[in-house]
């Protein structure tokens, strides 16, 4: 999936962690992705990174009886990993390595773009008529960002039994349980499920910065009722998170990692360090170099927007 808003200049994103625990609510911003309504939670002007997590879109829940609510034509990525996680429905991934993966609930689709890959994501012809999920990007650290592109599916992610609930470890480590998915910097991504009328206690790494997103159900944190599709930034310095579950069973996404110590430039579907890098990747996509073709997708690929290397002064 893409996509940042079609701004023409790159956005410099730097980590601004708070060293002490806080609870800062940032409601998702409504946008759309090729007609599919989404809520963008990262990057936002108030918060651009949580650990290495640099992008988060939430979509659905929606029902449909025909057509393809998700249909993102082939587009390129560099310098990041895409993490696709569904709560309901199906999304079919195809990429320029010739790999295909059907994302369904509980299965992680992880694409490592590294120096360059192209992919498409679409609702498959055989579907259940429902869609709900998230897509995230993880920024690759400087030393790993030119790595070879790859795509992996993980069907048997570890589940941690918690006091009052459980957590599926999507990326990185929670407690002492590690996801088999390949990560390039200290990170956690987990789906937490809480039992009704209980408190679920989630272990955290004190040095990480964290954020929480309620995906469904009811939950309270520090006496505050959580709203769905709002990014709750939690800061650093927490050893655990105590979520109260009242009413419907809670379902939440926990994100975190070591504060990312590098300034990244985000433009369109690229995570880079310099404007030259972005311009080169854009040109390579335009000219059909580097990224390869997504042969399995029927239809034209996405054109790159215009890129302006530096902000143009207002007349
Ligand atoms: Mn994409």
XYZ file of C-alpha atoms and ligand atoms in Angstrom:
316
model
C 0.000 0.000 0.000
C 1.033 3.537 -0.297
C 0.827 6.430 0.275
C 1.697 9.707 1.730
C -0.291 12.708 0.594
C 0.956 13.895 -2.793
C 3.171 16.596 -1.415
C 5.998 17.491 -3.728
C 8.644 18.063 -1.098
C 10.028 15.422 1.220
C 9.122 15.419 4.892
C 12.001 15.292 7.362
C 11.055 12.963 10.192
C 12.952 12.861 13.432
C 12.270 11.000 16.627
C 11.249 13.201 19.549
C 10.887 10.768 22.413
C 9.802 11.842 25.862
C 12.090 10.245 28.420
C 9.276 9.829 30.947
C 5.892 8.136 30.558
C 3.144 10.348 29.167
C -0.271 9.741 27.627
C -0.747 11.882 24.559
C -3.816 11.245 22.359
C -3.580 11.906 18.637
C -6.803 11.038 16.744
C -6.298 9.551 13.287
C -6.635 11.894 10.333
C -9.224 10.872 7.738
C -7.802 10.326 4.294
C -8.305 7.944 1.440
C -6.265 5.429 -0.423
C -7.507 5.062 -3.989
C -11.098 5.458 -2.779
C -10.688 3.384 0.374
C -11.267 5.548 3.475
C -8.361 5.297 5.903
C -7.294 6.932 9.144
C -3.656 8.021 9.116
C -2.013 7.789 12.529
C 1.640 8.193 11.489
C 3.373 10.301 10.379
C 1.631 13.340 11.819
C 3.008 16.820 12.304
C 2.798 16.265 16.082
C 4.505 12.852 15.993
C 6.388 11.295 13.132
C 8.098 8.256 14.597
C 7.539 5.755 17.410
C 10.763 3.758 17.607
C 11.408 2.801 13.955
C 7.650 2.824 13.137
C 7.164 5.703 10.697
C 3.790 5.096 9.055
C 0.438 3.734 10.196
C -2.835 3.581 8.295
C -5.971 1.992 9.710
C -8.832 0.971 7.419
C -12.328 -0.449 7.856
C -14.354 -2.016 9.290
C -16.343 -2.091 6.099
C -18.568 -4.485 4.207
C -18.992 -4.709 0.455
C -20.822 -6.924 -2.003
C -18.910 -6.235 -5.205
C -15.741 -4.635 -6.499
C -12.409 -4.151 -4.779
C -12.359 -1.748 -1.812
C -8.586 -2.091 -1.835
C -6.876 -1.750 -5.176
C -3.421 -0.223 -4.944
C -1.658 -0.635 -8.296
C 2.087 -1.428 -8.481
C 4.226 1.200 -6.763
C 7.829 1.255 -5.511
C 9.332 1.356 -2.016
C 12.849 1.952 -0.685
C 14.400 2.049 2.778
C 11.561 0.485 4.759
C 9.601 -2.628 5.655
C 5.846 -2.813 5.153
C 3.865 -4.652 7.819
C 0.340 -5.676 6.804
C -1.959 -6.927 9.566
C -5.616 -7.708 9.038
C -8.361 -8.123 11.610
C -10.949 -9.103 9.020
C -11.000 -9.889 5.301
C -8.291 -10.512 2.728
C -5.659 -8.523 0.833
C -3.606 -10.042 -1.983
C 0.031 -8.920 -2.269
C 2.045 -9.308 -5.489
C 5.560 -7.984 -5.950
C 8.354 -7.505 -8.437
C 10.220 -10.541 -7.063
C 7.320 -12.604 -8.426
C 6.087 -13.441 -4.933
C 2.453 -13.524 -3.914
C 0.926 -13.571 -0.457
C -2.688 -13.530 0.678
C -2.962 -11.582 3.908
C -5.705 -12.831 6.220
C -6.279 -12.237 9.953
C -3.462 -13.632 12.081
C -0.985 -13.831 9.183
C 1.769 -11.236 8.889
C 2.730 -10.031 5.430
C 6.187 -8.488 5.782
C 7.932 -6.871 2.843
C 11.472 -5.601 3.200
C 12.016 -3.008 0.494
C 15.697 -2.379 1.162
C 17.243 -0.863 -1.969
C 14.024 -1.255 -3.944
C 10.930 -3.335 -4.654
C 7.515 -2.765 -6.221
C 4.248 -4.325 -5.121
C 0.488 -4.177 -5.510
C -2.213 -4.801 -2.942
C -5.789 -5.599 -3.793
C -8.932 -7.277 -2.585
C -8.888 -10.753 -4.181
C -11.821 -11.942 -6.346
C -12.712 -14.555 -3.711
C -13.434 -12.610 -0.559
C -15.770 -12.533 2.416
C -17.078 -9.035 1.708
C -15.461 -7.473 4.780
C -12.239 -5.570 5.426
C -10.510 -4.279 8.549
C -6.798 -3.877 9.115
C -3.700 -1.780 9.485
C -0.622 -1.149 7.429
C 2.608 0.071 8.905
C 6.081 0.971 7.752
C 9.273 0.383 9.676
C 12.218 2.642 8.777
C 15.403 0.687 8.093
C 18.479 1.969 9.908
C 21.287 3.448 7.832
C 23.396 0.286 7.903
C 20.580 -1.956 6.602
C 18.632 0.241 4.276
C 20.365 -1.005 1.098
C 19.580 -4.612 1.957
C 18.207 -6.937 -0.731
C 14.420 -6.805 -1.105
C 12.397 -9.706 0.279
C 8.863 -10.756 1.106
C 7.831 -13.144 3.876
C 4.615 -14.478 5.313
C 4.445 -15.543 8.948
C 1.523 -17.797 9.780
C 2.528 -19.008 13.220
C 3.349 -15.911 15.225
C 3.961 -16.534 18.911
C 1.207 -15.724 21.397
C 2.104 -14.562 24.902
C -0.306 -15.405 27.700
C -0.722 -12.315 29.860
C -2.456 -11.619 33.115
C -5.989 -10.783 31.851
C -5.450 -11.495 28.171
C -2.918 -12.386 25.510
C -0.718 -10.798 22.874
C 0.346 -11.907 19.406
C 3.931 -10.809 18.796
C 4.008 -9.466 15.242
C 7.453 -7.839 15.226
C 10.321 -7.894 17.713
C 9.987 -9.040 21.293
C 7.364 -8.917 24.032
C 8.252 -10.287 27.433
C 10.716 -12.989 26.489
C 8.904 -14.047 23.343
C 10.272 -13.097 19.950
C 8.539 -12.897 16.563
C 10.293 -14.866 13.791
C 9.845 -11.851 11.478
C 13.080 -10.189 10.422
C 13.709 -6.871 12.155
C 16.658 -4.508 11.767
C 16.493 -2.500 14.993
C 15.076 -3.069 18.500
C 11.291 -3.061 18.033
C 7.969 -4.360 19.246
C 4.684 -4.690 17.399
C 1.948 -6.752 19.046
C -1.795 -7.222 18.985
C -3.128 -7.278 22.537
C -6.470 -8.867 23.387
C -8.000 -8.236 26.798
C -10.694 -10.241 28.531
C -13.868 -8.407 29.562
C -14.061 -7.240 33.187
C -10.333 -7.817 33.651
C -7.151 -5.838 33.516
C -4.546 -6.937 31.020
C -0.949 -6.331 32.026
C 1.504 -5.948 29.122
C 5.264 -6.070 29.808
C 7.271 -3.279 28.175
C 10.959 -2.506 27.627
C 11.821 0.540 29.726
C 14.218 1.997 27.138
C 11.674 1.796 24.296
C 9.238 4.510 23.392
C 5.739 3.102 22.899
C 2.351 3.911 21.459
C -1.001 2.138 21.658
C -3.931 2.084 19.237
C -7.336 0.686 20.180
C -8.531 -1.367 17.214
C -11.796 -2.595 18.688
C -13.759 -3.188 21.863
C -13.548 -1.104 25.009
C -10.513 -0.200 27.052
C -9.222 2.211 29.643
C -5.721 3.381 30.330
C -4.864 5.343 33.458
C -8.538 6.058 34.064
C -9.107 7.309 30.539
C -11.490 5.618 28.092
C -9.651 4.846 24.856
C -11.052 5.870 21.472
C -10.650 3.634 18.471
C -8.084 4.625 15.803
C -6.370 7.186 18.006
C -2.614 7.009 18.521
C -1.872 7.095 22.249
C 1.776 8.053 22.571
C 3.167 6.656 25.812
C 6.764 7.944 25.892
C 9.725 6.010 27.275
C 10.380 4.687 30.769
C 7.495 2.242 31.193
C 7.979 -1.288 32.471
C 4.384 -2.340 31.886
C 1.037 -1.198 30.627
C -2.161 -1.918 32.560
C -5.233 -1.822 30.339
C -8.669 -2.057 31.932
C -11.203 -3.913 29.787
C -14.828 -3.023 30.341
C -17.692 -4.026 28.093
C -16.551 -5.555 24.840
C -13.233 -7.446 24.668
C -10.377 -5.072 23.982
C -8.217 -5.365 20.896
C -5.250 -3.032 20.632
C -2.039 -2.581 18.688
C 1.107 -1.948 20.696
C 4.029 -0.317 18.895
C 7.460 0.547 20.196
C 11.178 0.451 19.832
C 14.400 2.204 20.621
C 13.948 5.869 19.673
C 15.142 6.059 16.058
C 18.293 8.132 16.171
C 18.410 9.109 12.501
C 16.530 11.802 10.631
C 14.708 10.233 7.713
C 13.250 11.864 4.642
C 9.825 10.531 3.679
C 8.404 11.168 0.257
C 5.646 9.206 -1.494
C 6.572 5.571 -0.788
C 10.218 6.178 -0.057
C 12.180 6.402 3.167
C 15.537 7.986 2.412
C 18.218 10.241 3.865
C 18.814 12.751 1.078
C 16.786 14.502 -1.620
C 19.191 13.096 -4.231
C 18.316 9.567 -3.167
C 14.619 10.309 -3.556
C 15.135 11.931 -6.942
C 17.167 8.918 -8.135
C 14.558 6.412 -6.930
C 11.790 8.437 -8.539
C 13.686 8.562 -11.839
C 14.365 4.825 -11.702
C 10.625 4.178 -11.227
C 9.802 6.534 -14.103
C 12.320 4.852 -16.396
C 11.511 1.277 -15.409
C 14.819 0.582 -13.693
C 15.728 -0.908 -10.305
C 12.285 -1.962 -9.058
C 11.133 -4.504 -11.631
C 7.561 -5.147 -12.738
C 4.667 -6.654 -10.819
C 3.667 -9.140 -13.503
C 0.719 -10.602 -11.594
C -1.195 -7.309 -11.383
C -3.666 -6.636 -14.200
C -3.586 -2.939 -14.953
C -1.302 0.072 -15.083
C 1.138 0.899 -12.312
C 1.019 4.082 -10.242
C 2.902 7.065 -11.660
C 5.203 8.934 -9.290
C 4.126 12.442 -8.334
C 6.436 15.324 -9.162
C 9.293 15.737 -6.736
C 10.660 19.112 -5.759
C 13.978 18.645 -4.024
C 13.713 21.817 -1.958
C 10.768 23.882 -0.854
C 10.011 26.481 -3.510
C 9.992 30.001 -2.021
C 6.632 31.695 -2.246
C 6.578 34.508 -4.797
Mn 3.067 -0.138 -0.601
